[in-house]
PDB file of C-alpha atoms in Angstrom:
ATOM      1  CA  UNK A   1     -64.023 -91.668  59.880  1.00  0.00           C
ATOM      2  CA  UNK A   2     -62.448 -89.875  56.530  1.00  0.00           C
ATOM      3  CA  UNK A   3     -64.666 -87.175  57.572  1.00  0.00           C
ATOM      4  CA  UNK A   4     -62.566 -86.678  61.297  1.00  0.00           C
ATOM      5  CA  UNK A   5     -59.209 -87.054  59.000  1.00  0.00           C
ATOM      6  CA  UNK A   6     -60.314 -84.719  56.672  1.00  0.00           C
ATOM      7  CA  UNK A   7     -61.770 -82.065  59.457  1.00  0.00           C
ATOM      8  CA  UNK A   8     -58.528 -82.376  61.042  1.00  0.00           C
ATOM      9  CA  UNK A   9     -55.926 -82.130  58.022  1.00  0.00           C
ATOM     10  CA  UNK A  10     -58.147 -78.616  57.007  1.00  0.00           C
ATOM     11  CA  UNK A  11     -57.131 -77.419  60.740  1.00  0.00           C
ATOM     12  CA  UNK A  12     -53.461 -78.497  60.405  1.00  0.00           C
ATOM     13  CA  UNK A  13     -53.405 -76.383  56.873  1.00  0.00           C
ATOM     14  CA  UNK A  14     -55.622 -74.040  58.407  1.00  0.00           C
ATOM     15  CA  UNK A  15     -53.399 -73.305  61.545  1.00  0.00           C
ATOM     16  CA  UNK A  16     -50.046 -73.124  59.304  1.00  0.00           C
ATOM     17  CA  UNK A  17     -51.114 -70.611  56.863  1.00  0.00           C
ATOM     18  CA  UNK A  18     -52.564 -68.945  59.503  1.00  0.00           C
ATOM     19  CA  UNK A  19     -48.787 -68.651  61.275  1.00  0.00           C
ATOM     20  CA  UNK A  20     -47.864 -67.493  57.738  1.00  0.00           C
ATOM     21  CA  UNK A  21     -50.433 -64.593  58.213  1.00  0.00           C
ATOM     22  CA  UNK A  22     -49.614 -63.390  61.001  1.00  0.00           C
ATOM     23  CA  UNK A  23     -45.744 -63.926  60.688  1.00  0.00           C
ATOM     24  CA  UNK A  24     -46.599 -61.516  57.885  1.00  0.00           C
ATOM     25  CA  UNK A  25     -48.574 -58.951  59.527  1.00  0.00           C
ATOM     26  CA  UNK A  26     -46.140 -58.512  62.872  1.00  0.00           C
ATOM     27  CA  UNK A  27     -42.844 -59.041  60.085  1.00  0.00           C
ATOM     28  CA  UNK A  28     -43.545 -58.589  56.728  1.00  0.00           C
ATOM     29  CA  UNK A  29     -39.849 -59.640  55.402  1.00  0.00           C
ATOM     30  CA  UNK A  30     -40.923 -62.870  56.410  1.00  0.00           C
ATOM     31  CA  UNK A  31     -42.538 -63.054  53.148  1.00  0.00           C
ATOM     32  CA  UNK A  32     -39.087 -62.283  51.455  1.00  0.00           C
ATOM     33  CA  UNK A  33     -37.352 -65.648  52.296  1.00  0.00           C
ATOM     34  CA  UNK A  34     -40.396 -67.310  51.883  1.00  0.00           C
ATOM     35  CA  UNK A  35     -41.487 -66.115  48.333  1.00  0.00           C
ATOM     36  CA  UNK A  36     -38.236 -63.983  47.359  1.00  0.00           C
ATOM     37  CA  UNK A  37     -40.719 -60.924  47.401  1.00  0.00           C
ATOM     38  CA  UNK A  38     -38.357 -57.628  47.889  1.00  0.00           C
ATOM     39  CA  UNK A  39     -39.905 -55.118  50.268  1.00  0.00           C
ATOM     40  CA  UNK A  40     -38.578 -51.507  50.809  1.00  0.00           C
ATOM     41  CA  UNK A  41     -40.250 -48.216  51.503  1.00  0.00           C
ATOM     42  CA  UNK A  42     -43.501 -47.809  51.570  1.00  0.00           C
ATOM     43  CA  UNK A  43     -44.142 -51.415  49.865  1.00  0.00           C
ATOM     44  CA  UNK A  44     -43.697 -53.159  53.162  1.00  0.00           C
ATOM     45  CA  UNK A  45     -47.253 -51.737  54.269  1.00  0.00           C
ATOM     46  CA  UNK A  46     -48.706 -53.143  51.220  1.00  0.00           C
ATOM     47  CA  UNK A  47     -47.044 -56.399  51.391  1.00  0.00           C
ATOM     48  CA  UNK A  48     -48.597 -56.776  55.242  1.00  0.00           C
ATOM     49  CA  UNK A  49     -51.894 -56.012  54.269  1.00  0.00           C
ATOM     50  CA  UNK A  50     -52.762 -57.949  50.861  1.00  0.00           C
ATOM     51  CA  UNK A  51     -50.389 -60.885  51.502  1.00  0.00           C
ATOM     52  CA  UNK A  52     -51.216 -61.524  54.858  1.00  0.00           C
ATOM     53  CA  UNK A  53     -54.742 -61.052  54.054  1.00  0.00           C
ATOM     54  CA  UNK A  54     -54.707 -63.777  51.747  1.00  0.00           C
ATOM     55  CA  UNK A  55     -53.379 -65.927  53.996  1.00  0.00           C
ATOM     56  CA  UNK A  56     -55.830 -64.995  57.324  1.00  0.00           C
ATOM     57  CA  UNK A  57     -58.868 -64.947  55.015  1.00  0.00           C
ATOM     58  CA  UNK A  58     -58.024 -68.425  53.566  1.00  0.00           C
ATOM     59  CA  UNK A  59     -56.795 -69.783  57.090  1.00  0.00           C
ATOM     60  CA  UNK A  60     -60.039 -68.792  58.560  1.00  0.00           C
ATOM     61  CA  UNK A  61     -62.593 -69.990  55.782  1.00  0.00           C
ATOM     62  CA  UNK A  62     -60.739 -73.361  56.018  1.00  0.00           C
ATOM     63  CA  UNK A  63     -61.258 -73.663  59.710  1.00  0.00           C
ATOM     64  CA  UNK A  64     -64.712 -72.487  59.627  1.00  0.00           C
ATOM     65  CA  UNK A  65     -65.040 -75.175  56.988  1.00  0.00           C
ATOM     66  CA  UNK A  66     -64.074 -78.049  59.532  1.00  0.00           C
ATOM     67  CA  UNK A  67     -65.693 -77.125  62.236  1.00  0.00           C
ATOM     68  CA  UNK A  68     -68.608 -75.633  61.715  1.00  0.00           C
ATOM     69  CA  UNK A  69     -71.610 -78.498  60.934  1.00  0.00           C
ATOM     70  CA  UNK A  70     -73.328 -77.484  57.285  1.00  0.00           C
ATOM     71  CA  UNK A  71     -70.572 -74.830  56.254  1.00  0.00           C
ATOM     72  CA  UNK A  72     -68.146 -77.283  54.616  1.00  0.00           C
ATOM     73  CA  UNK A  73     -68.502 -74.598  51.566  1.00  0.00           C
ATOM     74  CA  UNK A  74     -66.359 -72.590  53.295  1.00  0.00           C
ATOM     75  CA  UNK A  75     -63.524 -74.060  52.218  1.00  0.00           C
ATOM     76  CA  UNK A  76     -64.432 -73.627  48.840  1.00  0.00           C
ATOM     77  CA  UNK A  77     -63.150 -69.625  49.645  1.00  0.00           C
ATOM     78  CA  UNK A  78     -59.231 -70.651  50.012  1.00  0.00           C
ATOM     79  CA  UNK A  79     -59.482 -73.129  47.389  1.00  0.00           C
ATOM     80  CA  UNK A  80     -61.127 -70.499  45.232  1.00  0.00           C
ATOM     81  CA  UNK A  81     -58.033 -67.722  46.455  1.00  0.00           C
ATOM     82  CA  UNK A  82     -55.425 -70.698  45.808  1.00  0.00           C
ATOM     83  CA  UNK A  83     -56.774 -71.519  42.848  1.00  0.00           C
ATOM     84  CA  UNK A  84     -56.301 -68.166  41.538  1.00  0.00           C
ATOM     85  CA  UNK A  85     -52.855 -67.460  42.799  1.00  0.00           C
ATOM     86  CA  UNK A  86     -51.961 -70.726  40.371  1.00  0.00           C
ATOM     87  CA  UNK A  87     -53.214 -69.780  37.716  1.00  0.00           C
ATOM     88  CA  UNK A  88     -51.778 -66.609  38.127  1.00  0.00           C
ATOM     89  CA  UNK A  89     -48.590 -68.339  38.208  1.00  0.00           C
ATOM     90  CA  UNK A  90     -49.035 -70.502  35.411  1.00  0.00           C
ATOM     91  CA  UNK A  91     -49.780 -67.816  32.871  1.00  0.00           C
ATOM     92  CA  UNK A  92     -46.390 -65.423  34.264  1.00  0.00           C
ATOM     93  CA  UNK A  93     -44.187 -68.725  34.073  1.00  0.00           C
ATOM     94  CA  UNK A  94     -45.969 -69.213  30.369  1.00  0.00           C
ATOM     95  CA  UNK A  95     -45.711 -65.404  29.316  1.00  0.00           C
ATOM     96  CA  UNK A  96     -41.856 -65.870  30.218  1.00  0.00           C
ATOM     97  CA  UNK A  97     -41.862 -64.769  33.860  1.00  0.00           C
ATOM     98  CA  UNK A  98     -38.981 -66.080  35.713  1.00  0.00           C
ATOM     99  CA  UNK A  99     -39.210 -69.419  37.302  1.00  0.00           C
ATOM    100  CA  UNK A 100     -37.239 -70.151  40.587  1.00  0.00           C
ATOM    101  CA  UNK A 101     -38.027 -73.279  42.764  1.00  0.00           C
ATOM    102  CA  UNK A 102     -39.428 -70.765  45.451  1.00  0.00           C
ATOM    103  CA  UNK A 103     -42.126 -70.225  42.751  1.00  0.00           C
ATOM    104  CA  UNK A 104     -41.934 -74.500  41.785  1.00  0.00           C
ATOM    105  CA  UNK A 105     -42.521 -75.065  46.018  1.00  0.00           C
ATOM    106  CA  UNK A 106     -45.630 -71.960  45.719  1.00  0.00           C
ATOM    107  CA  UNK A 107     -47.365 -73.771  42.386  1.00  0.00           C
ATOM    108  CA  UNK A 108     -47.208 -77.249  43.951  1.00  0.00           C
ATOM    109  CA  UNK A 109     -48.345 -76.181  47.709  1.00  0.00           C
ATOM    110  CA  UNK A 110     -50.826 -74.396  45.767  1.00  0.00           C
ATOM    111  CA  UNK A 111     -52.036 -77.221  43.674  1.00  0.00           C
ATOM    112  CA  UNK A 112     -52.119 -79.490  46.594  1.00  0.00           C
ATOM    113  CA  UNK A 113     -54.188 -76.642  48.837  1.00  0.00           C
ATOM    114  CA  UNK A 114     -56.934 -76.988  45.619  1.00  0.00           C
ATOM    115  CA  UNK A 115     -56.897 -80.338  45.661  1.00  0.00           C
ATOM    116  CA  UNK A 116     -57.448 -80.673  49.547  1.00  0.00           C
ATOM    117  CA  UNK A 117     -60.195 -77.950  49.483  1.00  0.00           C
ATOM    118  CA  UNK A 118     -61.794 -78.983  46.903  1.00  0.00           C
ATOM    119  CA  UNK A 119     -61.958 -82.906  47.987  1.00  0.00           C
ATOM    120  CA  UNK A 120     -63.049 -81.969  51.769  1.00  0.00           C
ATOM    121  CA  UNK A 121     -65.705 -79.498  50.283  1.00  0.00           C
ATOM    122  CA  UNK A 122     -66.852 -82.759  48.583  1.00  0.00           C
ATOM    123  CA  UNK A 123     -66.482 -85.371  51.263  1.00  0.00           C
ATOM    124  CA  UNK A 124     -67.910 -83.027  53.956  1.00  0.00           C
ATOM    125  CA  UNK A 125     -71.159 -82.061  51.763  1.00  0.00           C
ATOM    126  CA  UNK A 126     -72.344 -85.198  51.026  1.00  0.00           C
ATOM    127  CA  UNK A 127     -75.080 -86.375  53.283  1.00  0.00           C
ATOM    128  CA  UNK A 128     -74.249 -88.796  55.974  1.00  0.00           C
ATOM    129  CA  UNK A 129     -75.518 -92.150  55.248  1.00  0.00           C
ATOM    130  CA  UNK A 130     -76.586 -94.500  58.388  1.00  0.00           C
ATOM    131  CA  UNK A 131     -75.817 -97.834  58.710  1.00  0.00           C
ATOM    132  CA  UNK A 132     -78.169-100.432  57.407  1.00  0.00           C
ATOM    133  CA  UNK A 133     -78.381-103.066  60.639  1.00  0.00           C
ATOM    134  CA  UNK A 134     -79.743-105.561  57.926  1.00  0.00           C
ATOM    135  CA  UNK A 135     -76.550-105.261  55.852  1.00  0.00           C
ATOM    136  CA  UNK A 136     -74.167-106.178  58.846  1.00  0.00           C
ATOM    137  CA  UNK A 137     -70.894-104.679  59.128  1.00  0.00           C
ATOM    138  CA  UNK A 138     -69.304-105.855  56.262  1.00  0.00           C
ATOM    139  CA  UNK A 139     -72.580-105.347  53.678  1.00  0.00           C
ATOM    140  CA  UNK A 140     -72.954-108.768  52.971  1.00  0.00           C
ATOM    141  CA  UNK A 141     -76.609-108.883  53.459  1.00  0.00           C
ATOM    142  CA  UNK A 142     -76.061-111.635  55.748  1.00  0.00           C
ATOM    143  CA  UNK A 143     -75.415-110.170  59.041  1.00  0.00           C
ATOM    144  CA  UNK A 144     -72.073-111.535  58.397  1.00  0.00           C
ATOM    145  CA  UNK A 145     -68.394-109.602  58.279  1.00  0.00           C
ATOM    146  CA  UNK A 146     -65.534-110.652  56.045  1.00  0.00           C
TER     147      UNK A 146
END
């Protein structure tokens, strides 16, 4: 069962970063309310490409991740590019970058992105384990439930 929930909650993260991506790709001021990034000139084509790389690549891995039986290391890749992009942040923020809570709501969507990766990726690797018929439903040995 936690399996289904998590398989699920990687597609629901998987299919709103994903949105994000392309948002940013089609429209990359998108990215300007959303991370108070400024984009003029010529920076616009870079902000499409690496930014809504990052997103894509991480949207996909995760999805790949749930859906694909034996690949739940796959969504060790976003938690892996998340992972980074925090750290990233926590050094600027403790080398005296600014701080603004558009970069407070990016560290803790971040944070919580590792911590779902990284929990499915351990969840979904482990081995299933079949019911023991002797145990009954419950495990009481007995054939009995609670």
């Amino acid at each position: 069962m936690i399996n289904w929930v998590l398989r699920g909650a990687l597609l629901l993260w998987a299919a709103l970063f994903a949105i994000v991506g392309v948002q940013g790709v089609l429209n990359p001021a998108s990215y300007t309310e959303t991370f108070g990034i400024l984009i003029d000139g010529v920076a616009a084509n870079t902000v499409r490409a690496d930014l809504s790389s990052f997103f894509l690549v991480a949207s996909a891995s995760a999805a790949i991740g749930a859906l694909v039986p034996g690949w739940s290391r796959a969504v060790l890749v976003p938690g892996a590019l998340f992972g980074t992009a925090l750290l990233g942040r926590l050094l600027g923020a403790g080398m005296g970058d600014l701080v603004s809570v558009e970069i407070v709501r990016a560290m803790i969507i971040e944070t919580l992105s590792v911590i779902l990766m990284v929990g499915s990726w351990w969840v979904l690797s482990r081995p299933a384990v079949a019911a023991d018929p002797a145990l009954g439903s419950a495990g009481l040995g007995d054939g009995t439930a609670l």
